[in-house]
Short mmCIF file of C-alpha atoms and ligand atoms in Angstrom, two decimals:
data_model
loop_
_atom_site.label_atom_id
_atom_site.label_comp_id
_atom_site.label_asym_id
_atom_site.label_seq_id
_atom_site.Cartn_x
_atom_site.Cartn_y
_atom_site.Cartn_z
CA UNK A 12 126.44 82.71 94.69
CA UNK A 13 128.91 84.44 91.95
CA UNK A 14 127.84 87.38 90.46
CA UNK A 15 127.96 87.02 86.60
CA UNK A 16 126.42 90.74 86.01
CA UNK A 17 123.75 92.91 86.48
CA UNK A 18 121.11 93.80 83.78
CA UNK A 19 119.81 97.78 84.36
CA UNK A 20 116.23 98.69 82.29
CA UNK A 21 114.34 101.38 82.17
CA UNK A 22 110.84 101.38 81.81
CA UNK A 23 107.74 103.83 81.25
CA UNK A 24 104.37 102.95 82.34
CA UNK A 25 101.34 105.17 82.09
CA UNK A 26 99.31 105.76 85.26
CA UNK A 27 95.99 105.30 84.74
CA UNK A 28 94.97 108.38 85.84
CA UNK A 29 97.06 111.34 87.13
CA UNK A 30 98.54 111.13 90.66
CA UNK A 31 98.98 114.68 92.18
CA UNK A 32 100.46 115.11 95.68
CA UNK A 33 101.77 118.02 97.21
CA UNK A 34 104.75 117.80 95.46
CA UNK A 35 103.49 117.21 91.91
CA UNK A 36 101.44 116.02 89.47
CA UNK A 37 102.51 112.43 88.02
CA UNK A 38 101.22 110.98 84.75
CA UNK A 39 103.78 108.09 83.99
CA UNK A 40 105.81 106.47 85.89
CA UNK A 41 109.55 105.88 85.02
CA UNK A 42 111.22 103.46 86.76
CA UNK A 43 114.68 101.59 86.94
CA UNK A 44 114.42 97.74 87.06
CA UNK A 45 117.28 95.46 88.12
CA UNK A 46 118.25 92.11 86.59
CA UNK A 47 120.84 90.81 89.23
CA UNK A 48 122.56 87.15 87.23
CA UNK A 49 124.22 84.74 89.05
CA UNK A 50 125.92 81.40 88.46
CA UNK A 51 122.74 79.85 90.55
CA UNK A 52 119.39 81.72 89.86
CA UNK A 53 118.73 85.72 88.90
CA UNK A 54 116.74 87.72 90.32
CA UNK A 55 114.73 91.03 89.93
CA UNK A 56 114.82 94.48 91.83
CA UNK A 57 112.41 97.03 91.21
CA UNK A 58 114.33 101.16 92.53
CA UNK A 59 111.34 103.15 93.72
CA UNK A 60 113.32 106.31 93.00
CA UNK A 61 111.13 108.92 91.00
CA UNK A 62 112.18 111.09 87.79
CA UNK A 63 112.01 113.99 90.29
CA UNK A 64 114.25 114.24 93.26
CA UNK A 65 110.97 115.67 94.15
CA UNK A 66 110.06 113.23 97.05
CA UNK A 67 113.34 111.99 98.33
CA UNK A 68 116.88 113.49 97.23
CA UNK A 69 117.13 110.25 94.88
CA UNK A 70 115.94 110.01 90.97
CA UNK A 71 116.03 107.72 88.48
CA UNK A 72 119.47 108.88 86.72
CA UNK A 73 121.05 109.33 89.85
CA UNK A 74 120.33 105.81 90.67
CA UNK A 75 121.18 104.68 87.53
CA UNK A 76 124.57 106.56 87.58
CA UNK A 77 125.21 105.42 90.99
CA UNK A 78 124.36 101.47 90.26
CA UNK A 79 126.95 102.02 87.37
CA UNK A 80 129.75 103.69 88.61
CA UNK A 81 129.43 102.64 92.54
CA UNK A 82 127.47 99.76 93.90
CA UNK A 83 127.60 97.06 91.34
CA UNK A 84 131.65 97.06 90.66
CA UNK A 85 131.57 96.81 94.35
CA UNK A 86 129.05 93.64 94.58
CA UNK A 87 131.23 91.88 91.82
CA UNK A 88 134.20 91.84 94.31
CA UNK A 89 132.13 90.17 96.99
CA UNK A 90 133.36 86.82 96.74
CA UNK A 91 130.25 84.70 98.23
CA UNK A 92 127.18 86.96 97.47
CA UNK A 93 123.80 86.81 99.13
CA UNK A 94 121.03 88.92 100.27
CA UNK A 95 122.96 89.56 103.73
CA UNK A 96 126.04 90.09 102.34
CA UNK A 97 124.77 93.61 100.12
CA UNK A 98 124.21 96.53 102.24
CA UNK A 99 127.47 95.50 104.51
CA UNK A 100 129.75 95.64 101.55
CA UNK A 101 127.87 99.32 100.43
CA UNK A 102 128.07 100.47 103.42
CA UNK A 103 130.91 102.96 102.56
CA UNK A 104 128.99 104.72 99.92
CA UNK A 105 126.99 107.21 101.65
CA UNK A 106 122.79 107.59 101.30
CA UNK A 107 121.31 106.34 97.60
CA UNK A 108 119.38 103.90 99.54
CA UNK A 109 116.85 103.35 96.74
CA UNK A 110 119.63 102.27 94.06
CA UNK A 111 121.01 99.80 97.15
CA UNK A 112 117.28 98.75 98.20
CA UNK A 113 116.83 97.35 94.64
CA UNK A 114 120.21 95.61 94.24
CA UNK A 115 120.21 93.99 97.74
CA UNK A 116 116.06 92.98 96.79
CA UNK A 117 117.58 91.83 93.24
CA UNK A 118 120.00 89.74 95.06
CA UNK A 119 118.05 88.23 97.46
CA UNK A 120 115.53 87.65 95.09
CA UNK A 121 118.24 85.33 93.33
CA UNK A 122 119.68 83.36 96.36
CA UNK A 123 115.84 82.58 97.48
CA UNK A 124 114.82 81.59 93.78
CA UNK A 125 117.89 79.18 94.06
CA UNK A 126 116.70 78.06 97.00
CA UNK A 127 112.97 77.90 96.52
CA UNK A 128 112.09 79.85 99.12
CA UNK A 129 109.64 82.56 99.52
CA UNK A 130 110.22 86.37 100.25
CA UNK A 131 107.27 86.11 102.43
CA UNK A 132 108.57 83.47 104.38
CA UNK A 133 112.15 85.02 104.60
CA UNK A 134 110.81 87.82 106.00
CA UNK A 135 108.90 86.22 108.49
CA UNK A 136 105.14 86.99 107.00
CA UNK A 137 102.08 85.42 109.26
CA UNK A 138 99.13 86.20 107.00
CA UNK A 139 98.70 85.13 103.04
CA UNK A 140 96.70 87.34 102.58
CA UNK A 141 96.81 91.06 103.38
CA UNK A 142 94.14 94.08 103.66
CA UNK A 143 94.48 96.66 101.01
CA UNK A 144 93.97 100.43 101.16
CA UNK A 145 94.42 103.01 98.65
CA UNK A 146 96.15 106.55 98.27
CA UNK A 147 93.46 109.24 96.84
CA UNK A 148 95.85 112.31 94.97
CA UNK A 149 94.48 116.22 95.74
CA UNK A 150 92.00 116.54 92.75
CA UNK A 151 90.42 119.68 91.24
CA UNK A 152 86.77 119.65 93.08
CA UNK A 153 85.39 117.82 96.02
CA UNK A 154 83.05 116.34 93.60
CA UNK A 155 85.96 114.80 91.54
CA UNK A 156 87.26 113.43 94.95
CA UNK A 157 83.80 112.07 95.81
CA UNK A 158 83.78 109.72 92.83
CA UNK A 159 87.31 108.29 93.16
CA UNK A 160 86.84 107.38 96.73
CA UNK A 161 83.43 106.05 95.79
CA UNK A 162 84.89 104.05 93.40
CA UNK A 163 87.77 102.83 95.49
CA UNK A 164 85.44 101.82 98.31
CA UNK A 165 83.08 100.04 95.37
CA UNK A 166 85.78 98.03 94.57
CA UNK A 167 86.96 97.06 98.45
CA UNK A 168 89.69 99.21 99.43
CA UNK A 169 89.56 98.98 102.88
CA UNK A 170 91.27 102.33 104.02
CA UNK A 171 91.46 105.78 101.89
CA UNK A 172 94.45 107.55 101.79
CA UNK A 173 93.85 110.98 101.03
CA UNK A 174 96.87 113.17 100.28
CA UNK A 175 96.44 117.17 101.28
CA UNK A 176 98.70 120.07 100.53
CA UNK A 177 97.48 123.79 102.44
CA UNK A 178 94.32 124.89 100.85
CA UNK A 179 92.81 120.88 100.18
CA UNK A 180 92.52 119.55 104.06
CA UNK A 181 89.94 119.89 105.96
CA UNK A 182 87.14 120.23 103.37
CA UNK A 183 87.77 117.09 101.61
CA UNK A 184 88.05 115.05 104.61
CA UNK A 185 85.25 116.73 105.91
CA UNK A 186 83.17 115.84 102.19
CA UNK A 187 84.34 112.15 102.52
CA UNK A 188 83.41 112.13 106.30
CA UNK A 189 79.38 113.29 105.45
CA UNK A 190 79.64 111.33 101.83
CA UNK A 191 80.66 107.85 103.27
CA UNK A 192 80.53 107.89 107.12
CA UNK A 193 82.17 107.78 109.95
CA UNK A 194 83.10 103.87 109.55
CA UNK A 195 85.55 104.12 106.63
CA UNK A 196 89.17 103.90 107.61
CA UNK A 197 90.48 107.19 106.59
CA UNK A 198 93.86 108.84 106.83
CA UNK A 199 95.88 112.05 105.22
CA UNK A 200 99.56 112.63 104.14
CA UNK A 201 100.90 115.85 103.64
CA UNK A 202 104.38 115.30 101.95
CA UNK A 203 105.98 117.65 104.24
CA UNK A 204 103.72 120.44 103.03
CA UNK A 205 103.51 121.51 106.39
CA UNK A 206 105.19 123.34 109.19
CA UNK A 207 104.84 123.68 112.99
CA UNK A 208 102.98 126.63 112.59
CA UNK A 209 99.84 125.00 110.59
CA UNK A 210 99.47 122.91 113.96
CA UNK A 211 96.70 124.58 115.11
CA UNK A 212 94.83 124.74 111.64
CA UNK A 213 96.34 120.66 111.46
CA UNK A 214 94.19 120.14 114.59
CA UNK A 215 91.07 121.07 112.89
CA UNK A 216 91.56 117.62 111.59
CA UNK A 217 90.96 116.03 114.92
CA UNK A 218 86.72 116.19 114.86
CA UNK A 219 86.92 113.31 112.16
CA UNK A 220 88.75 110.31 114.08
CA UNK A 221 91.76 109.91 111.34
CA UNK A 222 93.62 107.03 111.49
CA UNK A 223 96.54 109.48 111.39
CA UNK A 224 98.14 112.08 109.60
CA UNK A 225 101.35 111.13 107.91
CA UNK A 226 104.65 112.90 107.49
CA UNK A 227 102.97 116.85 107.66
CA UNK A 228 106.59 118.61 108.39
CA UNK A 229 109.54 118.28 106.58
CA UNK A 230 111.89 115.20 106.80
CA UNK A 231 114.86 116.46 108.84
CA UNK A 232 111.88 118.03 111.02
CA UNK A 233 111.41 115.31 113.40
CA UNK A 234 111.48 117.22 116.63
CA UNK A 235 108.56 119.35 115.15
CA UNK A 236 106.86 116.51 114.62
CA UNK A 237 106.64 115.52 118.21
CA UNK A 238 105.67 119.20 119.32
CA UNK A 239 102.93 118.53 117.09
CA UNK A 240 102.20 115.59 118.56
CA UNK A 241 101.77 117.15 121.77
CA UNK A 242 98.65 119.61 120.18
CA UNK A 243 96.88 117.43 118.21
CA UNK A 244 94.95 114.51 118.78
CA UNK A 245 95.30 112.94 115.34
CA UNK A 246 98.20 110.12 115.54
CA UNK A 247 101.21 111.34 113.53
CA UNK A 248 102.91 108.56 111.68
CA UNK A 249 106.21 109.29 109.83
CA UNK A 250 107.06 108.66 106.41
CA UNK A 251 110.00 110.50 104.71
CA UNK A 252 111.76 110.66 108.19
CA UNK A 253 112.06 107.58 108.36
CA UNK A 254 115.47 106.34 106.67
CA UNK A 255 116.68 103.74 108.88
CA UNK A 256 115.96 101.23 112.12
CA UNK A 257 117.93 103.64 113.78
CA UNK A 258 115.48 106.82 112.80
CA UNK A 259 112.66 105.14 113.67
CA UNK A 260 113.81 104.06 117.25
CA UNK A 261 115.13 107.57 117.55
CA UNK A 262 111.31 109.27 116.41
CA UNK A 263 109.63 106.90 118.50
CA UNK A 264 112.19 108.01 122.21
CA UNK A 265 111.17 111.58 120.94
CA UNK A 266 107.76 111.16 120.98
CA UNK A 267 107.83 112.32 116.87
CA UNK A 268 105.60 109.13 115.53
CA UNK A 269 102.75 106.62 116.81
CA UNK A 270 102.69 104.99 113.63
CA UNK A 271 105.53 104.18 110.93
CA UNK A 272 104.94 103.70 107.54
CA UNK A 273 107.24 101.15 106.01
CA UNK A 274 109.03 101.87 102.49
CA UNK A 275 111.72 99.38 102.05
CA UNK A 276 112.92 101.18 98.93
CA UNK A 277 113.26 105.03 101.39
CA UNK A 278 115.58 102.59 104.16
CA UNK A 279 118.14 100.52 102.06
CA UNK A 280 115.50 97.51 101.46
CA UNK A 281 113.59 94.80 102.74
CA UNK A 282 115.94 93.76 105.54
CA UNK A 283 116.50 96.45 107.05
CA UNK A 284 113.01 97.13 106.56
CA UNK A 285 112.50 94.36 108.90
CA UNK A 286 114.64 95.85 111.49
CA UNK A 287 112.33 99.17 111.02
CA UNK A 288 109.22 96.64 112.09
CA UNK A 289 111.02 94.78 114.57
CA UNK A 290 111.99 98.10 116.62
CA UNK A 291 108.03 99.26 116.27
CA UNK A 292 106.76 96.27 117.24
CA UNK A 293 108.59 96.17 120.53
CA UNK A 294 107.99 99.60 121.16
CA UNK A 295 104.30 98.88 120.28
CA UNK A 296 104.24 100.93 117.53
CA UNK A 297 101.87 99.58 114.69
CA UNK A 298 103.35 100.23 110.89
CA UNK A 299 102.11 99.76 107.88
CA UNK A 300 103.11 99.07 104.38
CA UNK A 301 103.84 102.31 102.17
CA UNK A 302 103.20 102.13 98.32
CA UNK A 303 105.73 104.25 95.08
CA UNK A 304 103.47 103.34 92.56
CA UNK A 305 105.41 100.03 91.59
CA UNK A 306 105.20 97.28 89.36
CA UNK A 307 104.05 93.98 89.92
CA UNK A 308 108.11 93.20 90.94
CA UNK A 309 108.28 95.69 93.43
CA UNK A 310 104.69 94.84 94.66
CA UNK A 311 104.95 91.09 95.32
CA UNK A 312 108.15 91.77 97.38
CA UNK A 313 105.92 94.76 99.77
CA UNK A 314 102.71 92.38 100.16
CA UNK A 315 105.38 89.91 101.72
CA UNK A 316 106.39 92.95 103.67
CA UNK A 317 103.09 93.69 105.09
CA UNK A 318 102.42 90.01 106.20
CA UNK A 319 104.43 90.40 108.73
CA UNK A 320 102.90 90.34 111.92
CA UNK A 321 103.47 94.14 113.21
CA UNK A 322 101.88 95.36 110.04
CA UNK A 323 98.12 95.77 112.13
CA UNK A 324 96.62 98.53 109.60
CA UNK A 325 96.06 98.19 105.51
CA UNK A 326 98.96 99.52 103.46
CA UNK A 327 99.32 101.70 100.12
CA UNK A 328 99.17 98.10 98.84
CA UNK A 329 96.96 98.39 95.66
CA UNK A 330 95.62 96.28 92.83
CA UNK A 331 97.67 96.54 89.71
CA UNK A 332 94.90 98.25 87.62
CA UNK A 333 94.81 101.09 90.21
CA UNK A 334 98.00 102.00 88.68
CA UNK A 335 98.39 100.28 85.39
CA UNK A 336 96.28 99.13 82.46
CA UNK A 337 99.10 96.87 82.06
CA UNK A 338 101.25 95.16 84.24
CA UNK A 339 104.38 93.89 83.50
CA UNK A 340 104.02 90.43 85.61
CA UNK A 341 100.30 88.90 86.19
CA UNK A 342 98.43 91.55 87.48
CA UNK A 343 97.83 91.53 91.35
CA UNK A 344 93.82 91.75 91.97
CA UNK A 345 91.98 92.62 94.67
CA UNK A 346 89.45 89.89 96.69
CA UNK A 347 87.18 91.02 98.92
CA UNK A 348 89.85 94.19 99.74
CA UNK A 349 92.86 92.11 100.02
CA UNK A 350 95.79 91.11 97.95
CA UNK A 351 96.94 87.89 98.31
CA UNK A 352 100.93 87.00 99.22
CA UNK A 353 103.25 85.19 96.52
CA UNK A 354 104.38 82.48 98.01
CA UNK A 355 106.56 80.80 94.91
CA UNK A 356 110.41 81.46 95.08
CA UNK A 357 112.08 84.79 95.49
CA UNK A 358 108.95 87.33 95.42
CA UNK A 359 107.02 84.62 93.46
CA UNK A 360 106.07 86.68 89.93
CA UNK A 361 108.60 87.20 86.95
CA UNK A 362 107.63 89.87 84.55
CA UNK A 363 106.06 88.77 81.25
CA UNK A 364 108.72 89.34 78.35
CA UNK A 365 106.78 90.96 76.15
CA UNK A 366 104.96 93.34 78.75
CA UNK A 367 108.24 94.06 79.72
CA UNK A 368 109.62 94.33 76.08
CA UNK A 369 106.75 97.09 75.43
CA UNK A 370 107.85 99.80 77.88
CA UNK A 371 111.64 99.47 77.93
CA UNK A 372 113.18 102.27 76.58
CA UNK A 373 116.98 100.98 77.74
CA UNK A 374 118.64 98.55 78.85
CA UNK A 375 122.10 98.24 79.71
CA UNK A 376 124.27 95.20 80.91
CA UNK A 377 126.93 95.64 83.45
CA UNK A 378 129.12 92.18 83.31
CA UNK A 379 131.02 91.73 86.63
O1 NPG B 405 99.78 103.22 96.17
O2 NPG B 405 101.86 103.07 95.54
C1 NPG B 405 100.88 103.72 95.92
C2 NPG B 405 101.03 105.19 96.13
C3 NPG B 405 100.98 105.53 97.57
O3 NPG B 405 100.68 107.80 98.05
C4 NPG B 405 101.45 106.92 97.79
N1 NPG B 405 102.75 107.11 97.66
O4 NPG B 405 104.08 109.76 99.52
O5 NPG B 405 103.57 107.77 100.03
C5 NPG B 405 103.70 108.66 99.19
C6 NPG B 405 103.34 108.40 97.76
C7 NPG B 405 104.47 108.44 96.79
C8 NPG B 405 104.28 107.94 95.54
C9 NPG B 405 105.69 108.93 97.12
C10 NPG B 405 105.28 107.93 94.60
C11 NPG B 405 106.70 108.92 96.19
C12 NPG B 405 106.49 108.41 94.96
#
């Protein structure tokens, strides 16, 4: 393919309700779409970086400024362009993996539209269909708790998510525990609000058979992670750590993770987020598919993700209207707690013009 230019839009979406987390409390979401044209097919790329470097070191602007100046004058001197061919010729530019994760999805979105072939089948998905879970923010009473994981698990979530900061741990997994029994697939994440010295107090979790607890110290804390490891009998999956195939292989030797939680947009993308599986899965390592609160772009591409075949527990893989009145492509609906994959070209949904036309609030066009 030929690159003919690159569209950049922002858009605002209200959350439905607020999502807080240990590191804040979100209300809309802002989010950088890509519009990668090409003389055969375009394609669309959805940059999970928040307003906030809050999360990860990355933020909307930054991406936006980095896109700009950096990464797309670069991809208009490759001279035969594919999804392969992105993250090799970015190489030099150092981090910013969100801003490359949706240009290299944006791109490969393209060459497989031209093609008419599926993400999911690019990737090397099994299932086409895939169990859904759902991520629970810290709320203001274990009452208010109560009801949104009542109403999660009326409507089939199969797994809660419940985040926890110091001060909201125990006692709300403890609530849901005696509320809705010992059979519900429950986990935590902590957001690095952690350190190794909450390990005992962490262990206080291990009475009420977690699925795990994710990502508790902070990112560049791995080694803490497998001391912690060592004290508690909770699994400790890894989230933030985890930036590459390469991190994840290293976490794994050290004994830091037993479970990985899969962003592509926190590793450079989908591809190499298929390396991050394929090093789990032959160090037996189950994963799972992490969630940013995206759009019905960004979601078709991770439901591909998480039909792949190491992807053995339910991801942050929600229904649209968990997050959004209003989509801006169909909405993705739950059945029976799953989400089924798109299997039409590229990630298989488009967004809907005037959906998307009703939350832009820029848009900018970078010809090659
Ligand atoms: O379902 O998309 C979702 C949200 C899942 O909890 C979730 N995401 O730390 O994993 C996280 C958290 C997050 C959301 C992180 C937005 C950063 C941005």
């Amino acid at each position: 393919m030929k690159l003919s230019g690159v569209e950049l839009r922002l858009i605002t979406m209200p959350l439905v309700s607020p999502f807080r987390t240990s590191f804040g409390v979100q209300t809309t979401r802002e989010i950088l779409l890509l519009r990668v044209v090409t003389d055969e097919a375009e394609g669309w790329g959805e940059c999970v970086a928040m307003s906030d470097p809050l999360y990860s070191s990355e933020y909307v602007n930054a991406a936006h400024d980095v896109l700009t100046r950096f990464l797309i004058p670069t991809l208009g001197q490759v001279s035969t362009l594919d999804g392969n061919a992105v993250a090799p010729a970015l190489a030099r530019f150092k981090g910013h993996r969100m801003a490359k994760a949706a240009l290299e999805t944006a791109v490969l979105d393209a060459e497989l539209r031209a093609q008419g072939r599926s993400m999911a089948r690019e990737l090397g998905a099994v299932h086409d269909r895939v169990p859904c879970g759902v991520s629970v923010g810290i709320m203001d009473s274990i009452g208010e708790l109560l009801d949104a994981v009542g109403g999660y698990l009326d409507a089939g979530y199969l797994r809660i998510k419940l985040k926890i900061e110091p001060g909201w741990d125990i006692e709300p997994v403890r609530a849901v525990r005696e509320r809705f029994g010992d059979d519900v697939l429950l986990q935590v994440d902590a957001n690095t609000a952690y350190t190794l010295a909450d390990a005992r107090h962490l262990a206080g979790l291990d009475p009420f058979g977690l699925l795990l607890i994710e990502q508790p110290f902070d990112e560049e804390d791995v080694y803490a992670h497998a001391e912690l490891a060592q004290v508690i009998q909770t699994p400790v999956c890894l989230d933030e750590s985890i930036t590459s195939a390469r991190a994840a292989a290293d976490a794994i030797r050290m004994g830091a993770c037993q479970v990985v939680n899969i962003k592509p947009g926190r590793v450079g993308g989908y591809l190499e987020a298929r390396r991050i599986h394929d090093v789990c899965v032959a160090n037996g390592v189950p994963v799972w598919a992490g969630g940013m609160l995206e759009t019905g772009i960004g979601r078709a591409a991770n439901v591909a993700l998480a039909a792949l075949p190491g992807f053995t527990l339910p991801g942050d893989t929600s229904a649209s209207d968990r997050y959004y009145r209003t989509d801006i492509t169909d909405p993705f609906v739950l059945d029976d707690g799953h989400l089924t994959v798109p299997s039409g070209p590229g990630v298989g949904v488009t967004p809907i013009p005037a959906e998307l036309a009703a939350v832009t609030s820029k848009v900018d066009w970078l010809p090659r």
